Coordinates of C-alpha atoms in Angstrom, one line a residue:
M1 CA -50.5 37.3 -14.4
P2 CA -48.3 34.8 -12.5
I3 CA -45.0 35.8 -11.0
K4 CA -42.0 34.9 -13.1
I5 CA -39.8 32.4 -11.3
P6 CA -36.1 33.0 -11.6
R7 CA -33.8 30.3 -12.9
L8 CA -36.7 28.2 -14.3
V9 CA -36.3 27.0 -17.9
R10 CA -38.2 24.6 -20.1
D11 CA -36.6 22.3 -22.7
S12 CA -38.5 23.1 -25.9
K13 CA -38.1 19.6 -27.4
T14 CA -39.1 17.5 -24.5
G15 CA -41.2 20.0 -22.4
I16 CA -39.3 19.0 -19.2
F17 CA -38.5 21.9 -16.8
Y18 CA -35.0 22.5 -15.6
F19 CA -33.5 24.7 -12.8
R20 CA -30.6 26.7 -14.1
Y21 CA -28.1 28.3 -11.7
T22 CA -25.7 30.8 -13.4
L23 CA -22.3 30.8 -11.8
P24 CA -20.6 34.0 -10.7
R25 CA -17.9 34.9 -13.2
H26 CA -14.9 34.1 -11.1
L27 CA -16.2 30.6 -10.4
A28 CA -17.3 30.1 -14.1
A29 CA -13.7 30.9 -15.2
Q30 CA -12.2 28.4 -12.8
I31 CA -14.3 25.4 -14.0
N32 CA -14.9 26.6 -17.6
Q33 CA -18.7 26.2 -17.0
T34 CA -21.2 29.1 -16.9
S35 CA -24.3 27.3 -15.5
I36 CA -25.4 24.3 -13.6
Y37 CA -28.6 22.6 -14.8
T38 CA -30.8 20.4 -12.7
S39 CA -33.8 18.4 -14.2
L40 CA -37.0 19.0 -12.2
R41 CA -38.3 15.8 -13.9
T42 CA -41.8 17.2 -14.6
R43 CA -43.7 18.8 -17.5
N44 CA -46.3 20.2 -15.1
N45 CA -45.9 24.0 -15.1
K46 CA -47.4 24.6 -11.6
Q47 CA -45.3 21.8 -10.1
A48 CA -42.1 23.1 -11.8
R49 CA -42.8 26.7 -10.6
A50 CA -43.3 25.5 -7.0
M51 CA -40.1 23.4 -7.1
A52 CA -38.0 26.2 -8.6
A53 CA -39.4 28.7 -6.0
M54 CA -38.3 26.5 -3.2
L55 CA -34.9 26.0 -4.8
N56 CA -34.5 29.7 -5.2
Y57 CA -35.4 30.3 -1.6
G58 CA -32.9 27.6 -0.4
I59 CA -30.1 29.1 -2.5
E60 CA -30.7 32.7 -1.5
M61 CA -30.7 31.7 2.2
S62 CA -27.4 29.9 1.9
K63 CA -24.4 32.0 2.9
P64 CA -22.1 31.1 1.3
I65 CA -23.8 29.2 -1.6
D66 CA -22.7 25.6 -1.7
L67 CA -23.1 24.6 -5.3
S68 CA -22.9 20.9 -4.5
K69 CA -26.1 21.1 -2.5
V70 CA -28.4 22.6 -5.3
R71 CA -29.8 19.1 -6.1
E72 CA -29.8 18.1 -2.5
L73 CA -32.2 21.0 -1.7
L74 CA -34.5 19.5 -4.3
K75 CA -34.2 16.0 -2.9
I76 CA -35.0 17.3 0.6
N77 CA -38.1 19.1 -0.6
I78 CA -39.4 16.1 -2.5
A79 CA -38.7 13.8 0.5
E80 CA -40.8 16.1 2.7
G81 CA -43.7 16.1 0.3
V82 CA -43.8 19.8 -0.2
F83 CA -44.9 19.5 -3.8
E84 CA -47.1 16.4 -3.6
A85 CA -50.4 18.2 -3.2
D86 CA -53.5 16.0 -3.3
T87 CA -55.7 18.6 -5.1
E88 CA -55.2 21.5 -7.5
D89 CA -56.4 23.9 -4.8
E90 CA -53.7 22.6 -2.4
Q91 CA -51.1 22.9 -5.1
E92 CA -52.2 26.5 -5.9
R93 CA -52.0 27.5 -2.2
G94 CA -48.6 25.9 -1.9
L95 CA -47.4 27.8 -5.0
R96 CA -48.5 31.1 -3.6
I97 CA -46.8 30.5 -0.3
L98 CA -43.5 29.4 -2.0
E99 CA -43.6 32.5 -4.3
Q100 CA -44.0 34.7 -1.3
M101 CA -41.1 33.0 0.4
A102 CA -38.9 33.5 -2.7
S103 CA -39.8 37.2 -3.0
L104 CA -38.6 37.8 0.6
R105 CA -35.0 37.9 -0.8
Q106 CA -34.6 39.7 -4.1
N107 CA -31.1 41.0 -3.5
A108 CA -28.3 39.2 -5.3
A109 CA -26.6 36.6 -3.2
P110 CA -23.0 37.3 -2.1
K111 CA -20.2 35.8 -4.1
P112 CA -19.5 32.3 -2.7
S113 CA -16.1 31.5 -1.3
A114 CA -15.3 28.1 -2.8
S115 CA -12.0 26.4 -3.2
P116 CA -11.0 24.8 -6.5
D117 CA -11.3 21.4 -4.9
R118 CA -14.8 22.2 -3.8
I119 CA -15.8 23.3 -7.3
R120 CA -14.3 20.2 -8.9
S121 CA -16.1 18.1 -6.4
A122 CA -19.4 19.7 -7.4
E123 CA -18.6 19.3 -11.0
R124 CA -17.9 15.6 -10.6
S125 CA -21.2 15.0 -8.7
P126 CA -23.4 12.6 -10.7
Q127 CA -26.4 14.8 -10.0
T128 CA -24.9 17.8 -11.8
A129 CA -26.0 18.1 -15.4
P130 CA -23.4 18.6 -18.2
P131 CA -22.8 22.0 -19.9
Q132 CA -25.7 23.5 -21.8
K133 CA -24.5 22.1 -25.1
H134 CA -25.0 18.6 -23.7
T135 CA -28.4 19.0 -22.0
H136 CA -30.0 16.3 -24.2
L137 CA -32.3 13.7 -22.7
M138 CA -31.9 10.2 -23.9
A139 CA -35.5 9.9 -25.3
A140 CA -34.9 13.0 -27.5
I141 CA -31.9 11.4 -29.1
V142 CA -33.4 8.0 -29.8
P143 CA -35.4 9.1 -33.0
G144 CA -32.2 10.3 -34.7
Y145 CA -30.4 7.0 -33.8
I146 CA -33.2 4.9 -35.1
K147 CA -33.3 6.9 -38.4
E148 CA -29.6 6.3 -38.9
I149 CA -29.7 2.5 -38.3
E150 CA -32.7 2.1 -40.5
S151 CA -30.4 2.8 -43.5
S152 CA -28.3 -0.3 -42.8
L153 CA -30.4 -2.8 -40.7
K154 CA -33.4 -4.9 -41.4
P155 CA -36.8 -3.6 -40.0
A156 CA -36.9 -6.5 -37.5
T157 CA -33.5 -5.6 -36.1
V158 CA -34.4 -1.9 -35.9
Y159 CA -37.5 -2.9 -34.0
K160 CA -35.4 -4.8 -31.5
H161 CA -33.2 -1.7 -30.9
K162 CA -36.3 0.4 -30.3
Q163 CA -37.7 -2.1 -27.8
T164 CA -34.4 -2.3 -25.9
L165 CA -34.0 1.4 -25.6
K166 CA -37.6 1.8 -24.5
L167 CA -37.1 -0.8 -21.8
F168 CA -33.9 0.8 -20.6
I169 CA -35.5 4.3 -20.4
D170 CA -38.5 2.8 -18.6
Q171 CA -36.2 1.3 -15.9
A172 CA -33.4 3.8 -15.7
G173 CA -35.4 6.9 -16.4
D174 CA -35.2 9.5 -19.1
K175 CA -32.1 11.4 -18.0
L176 CA -29.4 13.7 -19.5
I177 CA -27.3 11.5 -21.7
D178 CA -24.1 12.1 -19.8
S179 CA -25.6 11.2 -16.5
Y180 CA -26.1 7.5 -17.1
T181 CA -23.6 5.3 -15.1
K182 CA -22.6 1.7 -14.9
E183 CA -24.9 1.4 -12.0
D184 CA -27.8 2.1 -14.4
L185 CA -26.6 -0.6 -16.7
T186 CA -26.0 -3.1 -13.9
A187 CA -29.5 -2.6 -12.7
F188 CA -30.9 -3.1 -16.2
K189 CA -28.9 -6.2 -16.7
T190 CA -29.9 -7.7 -13.4
Q191 CA -33.6 -6.9 -14.0
M192 CA -33.4 -8.8 -17.3
L193 CA -31.7 -11.8 -15.8
N194 CA -34.3 -11.8 -13.0
A195 CA -37.0 -11.8 -15.6
G196 CA -35.7 -15.0 -17.0
R197 CA -33.9 -13.6 -20.1
V198 CA -31.0 -15.9 -21.3
A199 CA -27.4 -14.5 -21.2
H200 CA -27.3 -14.3 -25.0
T201 CA -30.4 -12.1 -25.1
V202 CA -29.1 -9.9 -22.4
N203 CA -25.9 -9.4 -24.3
Q204 CA -27.8 -8.5 -27.4
C205 CA -29.8 -5.8 -25.6
L206 CA -26.6 -4.4 -24.1
S207 CA -25.1 -4.2 -27.5
H208 CA -28.0 -2.2 -28.7
I209 CA -27.5 0.3 -25.8
K210 CA -23.8 0.4 -26.4
S211 CA -24.4 1.2 -30.1
F212 CA -26.8 4.0 -29.0
F213 CA -24.2 5.6 -26.6
A214 CA -21.6 5.4 -29.4
F215 CA -24.0 7.3 -31.7
A216 CA -24.7 9.9 -29.0
A217 CA -21.0 10.6 -28.5
G218 CA -20.2 10.6 -32.2
N219 CA -22.9 13.1 -33.0
G220 CA -22.1 15.6 -30.2
Y221 CA -25.0 14.7 -27.9
A222 CA -22.6 13.5 -25.2
E223 CA -19.1 14.0 -24.0
V224 CA -16.5 11.8 -25.7
K225 CA -15.8 9.4 -22.9
R226 CA -15.8 5.7 -22.2
N227 CA -19.0 4.0 -23.2
P228 CA -20.9 3.0 -20.0
V229 CA -21.7 -0.4 -21.5
D230 CA -18.0 -1.4 -21.8
D231 CA -17.1 -4.5 -19.8
M232 CA -20.8 -5.2 -19.0
F233 CA -21.3 -8.2 -21.3
I234 CA -21.9 -11.6 -19.9
K235 CA -18.9 -13.8 -20.7
N236 CA -19.4 -17.1 -22.6
A237 CA -23.1 -16.3 -23.2
K238 CA -23.2 -18.1 -26.5
N239 CA -22.1 -21.3 -24.8
A240 CA -25.3 -21.3 -22.9
I241 CA -27.6 -21.1 -25.9
K242 CA -29.8 -24.1 -26.3
K243 CA -28.7 -25.9 -29.4
R244 CA -31.3 -26.7 -32.1
E245 CA -31.8 -30.3 -33.1
M246 CA -32.2 -31.7 -36.6
F247 CA -35.2 -33.7 -37.7
Y248 CA -34.7 -37.4 -38.1
D249 CA -36.1 -39.6 -40.9
D250 CA -39.1 -40.7 -38.8
D251 CA -39.8 -37.0 -37.9
L252 CA -39.7 -36.0 -41.6
A253 CA -42.0 -38.9 -42.6
V254 CA -44.7 -37.5 -40.2
I255 CA -44.1 -33.8 -41.0
F256 CA -44.4 -34.3 -44.8
D257 CA -47.1 -36.9 -44.8
W258 CA -49.6 -35.3 -47.1
K259 CA -52.6 -36.2 -44.9
N260 CA -51.0 -34.1 -42.2
Y261 CA -49.2 -31.5 -44.4
Q262 CA -52.3 -30.5 -46.4
K263 CA -53.7 -29.1 -43.1
L264 CA -50.7 -26.8 -42.8
A265 CA -50.3 -25.9 -46.5
I266 CA -53.3 -23.6 -46.8
K267 CA -51.2 -20.7 -48.1
P268 CA -48.3 -20.6 -50.6
D269 CA -45.7 -19.8 -48.0
Y270 CA -47.0 -22.6 -45.8
F271 CA -46.8 -25.1 -48.7
W272 CA -43.5 -24.0 -50.3
G273 CA -41.6 -22.5 -47.3
P274 CA -40.7 -25.8 -45.6
L275 CA -40.0 -27.5 -48.9
I276 CA -37.6 -24.8 -50.2
C277 CA -35.7 -24.7 -46.9
L278 CA -35.4 -28.5 -46.7
Y279 CA -34.0 -28.7 -50.2
S280 CA -31.7 -25.7 -50.0
G281 CA -30.7 -25.1 -46.3
M282 CA -32.1 -21.6 -46.5
R283 CA -33.0 -19.6 -43.4
I284 CA -36.8 -19.0 -43.1
E285 CA -36.5 -15.3 -43.7
E286 CA -34.5 -15.9 -46.8
A287 CA -37.2 -18.1 -48.2
T288 CA -40.2 -15.9 -47.3
S289 CA -38.6 -12.7 -48.6
L290 CA -37.7 -14.2 -52.1
E291 CA -38.8 -12.0 -55.0
I292 CA -39.9 -13.3 -58.4
A293 CA -36.8 -11.7 -59.9
D294 CA -34.7 -13.9 -57.6
I295 CA -35.7 -17.0 -59.5
K296 CA -33.0 -16.9 -62.2
E297 CA -31.2 -19.2 -64.6
Q298 CA -27.5 -19.7 -65.5
D299 CA -25.9 -22.3 -67.7
G300 CA -29.4 -23.8 -68.0
I301 CA -29.6 -24.2 -64.3
P302 CA -32.5 -22.5 -62.4
F303 CA -31.4 -21.0 -59.1
F304 CA -32.5 -18.8 -56.2
R305 CA -30.6 -15.5 -55.9
V306 CA -30.5 -15.0 -52.1
L307 CA -30.1 -11.3 -51.3
D308 CA -32.0 -10.6 -48.2
A309 CA -29.5 -12.6 -46.1
K310 CA -28.5 -12.5 -42.4
T311 CA -24.8 -12.0 -43.2
P312 CA -22.7 -10.7 -46.2
A313 CA -21.7 -14.3 -46.8
G314 CA -25.4 -15.1 -47.2
N315 CA -25.8 -13.3 -50.5
R316 CA -25.4 -16.3 -52.8
P317 CA -26.9 -18.4 -55.6
V318 CA -28.6 -21.6 -54.6
P319 CA -29.6 -24.0 -57.4
I320 CA -33.2 -25.2 -57.3
H321 CA -33.4 -28.9 -56.6
S322 CA -35.1 -30.9 -59.3
K323 CA -37.7 -32.2 -56.8
L324 CA -38.9 -28.7 -56.2
I325 CA -39.3 -28.3 -60.0
E326 CA -41.1 -31.6 -60.2
L327 CA -43.5 -30.4 -57.4
G328 CA -44.3 -27.4 -59.6
L329 CA -42.3 -24.5 -58.1
L330 CA -41.5 -22.9 -61.5
D331 CA -45.2 -23.3 -62.5
F332 CA -46.1 -21.6 -59.2
V333 CA -43.8 -18.7 -60.1
K334 CA -45.6 -18.2 -63.4
R335 CA -48.9 -18.2 -61.6
V336 CA -47.7 -15.5 -59.2
Q337 CA -46.6 -13.4 -62.2
S338 CA -50.1 -13.4 -63.5
V339 CA -51.7 -12.2 -60.2
P340 CA -53.3 -8.8 -60.9
D341 CA -52.6 -5.8 -58.7
R342 CA -49.9 -7.4 -56.7
E343 CA -48.7 -5.0 -53.9
N344 CA -45.1 -6.1 -54.3
E345 CA -42.8 -8.4 -56.4
R346 CA -42.3 -11.1 -53.7
L347 CA -42.8 -14.7 -54.5
F348 CA -45.3 -14.7 -51.6
W349 CA -46.7 -11.3 -52.6
Y350 CA -49.3 -11.1 -49.7
L351 CA -46.6 -11.1 -47.0
I352 CA -45.8 -7.7 -45.4
D353 CA -42.8 -6.7 -43.3
G354 CA -43.6 -6.9 -39.6
H355 CA -41.5 -6.6 -36.5
N356 CA -40.1 -10.0 -37.3
G357 CA -39.8 -9.5 -41.1
T358 CA -41.9 -11.8 -43.3
K359 CA -41.4 -15.0 -41.4
K360 CA -43.5 -14.6 -38.3
N361 CA -46.7 -16.4 -39.4
L362 CA -45.0 -19.3 -41.0
S363 CA -42.6 -19.8 -38.1
R364 CA -45.4 -19.8 -35.5
R365 CA -47.7 -21.9 -37.6
F366 CA -45.0 -24.5 -38.3
S367 CA -44.3 -24.8 -34.5
E368 CA -48.0 -25.3 -33.8
Y369 CA -48.1 -27.9 -36.5
L370 CA -45.1 -29.8 -35.0
Q371 CA -46.9 -29.7 -31.6
K372 CA -50.0 -31.2 -33.0
L373 CA -48.0 -34.0 -34.7
G374 CA -46.2 -34.8 -31.5
V375 CA -42.8 -34.2 -32.9
K376 CA -42.2 -30.8 -31.2
S377 CA -39.5 -30.5 -28.5
D378 CA -37.8 -27.6 -26.8
A379 CA -34.9 -28.0 -29.3
T380 CA -36.9 -28.3 -32.6
C381 CA -38.6 -25.6 -34.6
F382 CA -38.6 -24.4 -38.2
H383 CA -34.8 -23.7 -38.1
S384 CA -34.3 -27.4 -37.5
L385 CA -34.9 -27.9 -41.2
R386 CA -31.7 -26.0 -41.8
H387 CA -29.9 -28.2 -39.3
T388 CA -31.3 -31.2 -41.1
T389 CA -30.1 -30.1 -44.5
I390 CA -26.6 -29.1 -43.5
T391 CA -26.2 -32.4 -41.6
R392 CA -27.4 -34.3 -44.7
F393 CA -24.9 -32.4 -46.8
A394 CA -22.1 -33.6 -44.5
G395 CA -23.4 -37.1 -44.5
L396 CA -23.2 -37.2 -48.3
N397 CA -19.6 -36.1 -48.1
V398 CA -20.2 -32.7 -49.7
N399 CA -17.1 -30.7 -48.8
N400 CA -17.2 -27.8 -46.3
S401 CA -16.5 -25.1 -48.9
T402 CA -19.5 -26.0 -50.9
I403 CA -21.7 -26.4 -47.8
Y404 CA -20.6 -22.9 -46.6
Q405 CA -21.4 -21.3 -50.0
L406 CA -24.8 -23.0 -50.4
T407 CA -26.0 -22.2 -46.9
G408 CA -24.5 -18.7 -46.5
H409 CA -22.2 -19.4 -43.6
A410 CA -19.0 -17.4 -43.0
E411 CA -15.9 -19.2 -41.8
K412 CA -15.5 -18.5 -38.1
G413 CA -11.7 -18.4 -38.0
K414 CA -10.1 -15.2 -39.2
G415 CA -7.3 -15.3 -41.7
N416 CA -8.1 -18.8 -42.9
A417 CA -6.1 -18.9 -46.2
H418 CA -8.5 -21.5 -47.7
F419 CA -11.5 -19.2 -47.3
D420 CA -9.7 -16.0 -48.0
Y421 CA -8.8 -17.2 -51.5
L422 CA -12.0 -19.1 -52.2
H423 CA -14.3 -17.5 -54.8
M424 CA -17.8 -18.5 -55.8
L425 CA -17.9 -22.1 -57.1
P426 CA -19.3 -22.8 -60.6
M427 CA -23.0 -23.3 -60.9
P428 CA -22.7 -26.9 -62.0
T429 CA -20.7 -27.7 -58.9
L430 CA -23.3 -26.1 -56.6
K431 CA -26.1 -27.9 -58.6
A432 CA -24.4 -31.3 -58.1
A433 CA -24.3 -30.7 -54.3
I434 CA -27.9 -29.7 -54.2
E435 CA -29.0 -32.7 -56.2
A436 CA -27.3 -35.0 -53.7
L437 CA -30.0 -34.2 -51.2
D438 CA -32.2 -37.3 -51.2
F439 CA -35.0 -36.6 -48.8
H440 CA -37.5 -37.7 -51.5
E441 CA -36.2 -41.3 -51.1
R442 CA -37.4 -41.2 -47.5
I443 CA -40.6 -39.0 -48.0
D444 CA -43.6 -39.8 -50.1
F445 CA -44.4 -36.7 -52.1
S446 CA -46.7 -38.4 -54.6
N447 CA -49.8 -36.7 -53.3
F448 CA -48.3 -33.2 -53.1
N449 CA -50.1 -30.8 -55.5
H450 CA -49.7 -27.0 -55.0
R451 CA -52.7 -26.3 -57.3
R452 CA -55.0 -28.1 -54.8
A453 CA -53.3 -26.9 -51.6
F454 CA -54.5 -23.3 -51.5
T455 CA -57.0 -21.0 -53.2
V456 CA -55.4 -17.6 -53.0
F457 CA -55.2 -17.0 -56.8

């Protein structure tokens, strides 16, 4: 039966071993802390026992005990390679030697003589773990954080949070939550910039980490203190974002030329997605996540009820352009309703939520399509359809209030009296603005037939 190693404890949730030093009563009373925990950063039992044995030996040999050197002992041992045995036999022999060394001194160590300043210095050391109630590793807290944000964020956004936290832990290490510093965040930010991430993306990742630390503090996993991500964001990052371009008339003529488009439109979302967005200004995810129940009618006007929107302002009614009806959209809706054993009630029922929602395949396929047509540039993509529509609204003298409501934009300026008092416009007013879109005067849709475009029914 192996010898029990004093002061060696194992975290039941993570399996990681810790070295626990219980402070003498008179010292514990001075700093209001009963123990000091040091992570051994291993789940290997033999390695942890060997490391703890050497730490015990170093502490027992110290007269008086210098609490600030507990972790330093561990660093020295690792630096000398004491525990880095090449084989299991070598590790076993090393363990026996260390246990024998530890057993040489079994008497209690004399009470250390330490001044309050010395104790406070040890307490402030970044290598000293927090009190037992805050001995939580970051990775152990992440699942609870993810579960909480899943109730309010889209799956695609939750996935981004997961990936960011994983990247941060991979680089900074899985440490006690209170032990992360601004140096860890600076290193993470620098690594992302060196990897070619744009400033806006870096800031987005930092916001994910900041949200996590706020959750940890608010739920008692960490001391309530200043968030380590504060003041870490790159200033003016949005100004560096590459602006998307609209499509011009000659681009649209090529994109929606049926001899080209029929090669793209082999699935319902490939056929209808670009058309719906062109004649409404919707975002791609808003179009691909539409449900059959979102095709509604008011005052005799068919409209889309957009609910799965990017912002609260995005929840809105959008009248269906007569050209979409002429091309057979409402007929398509009826055909979808007749599909047996549908897995969901989406208009494009075969799409499933992935890491990027329901839009991934259409977005990628459309970009490939633009590339083949020779109209792709660094500044054009599926989202350029939205730019095209909004620009066309403005060119047709549709007022800003109507454009904002139809496209789901929120007014940027806070406290704007005009927008504070503006309520949803009447459906006929919105319909008139939608009908003003005249792309069909520049595009030949005469050969478009959704019944011949795909065979998924």
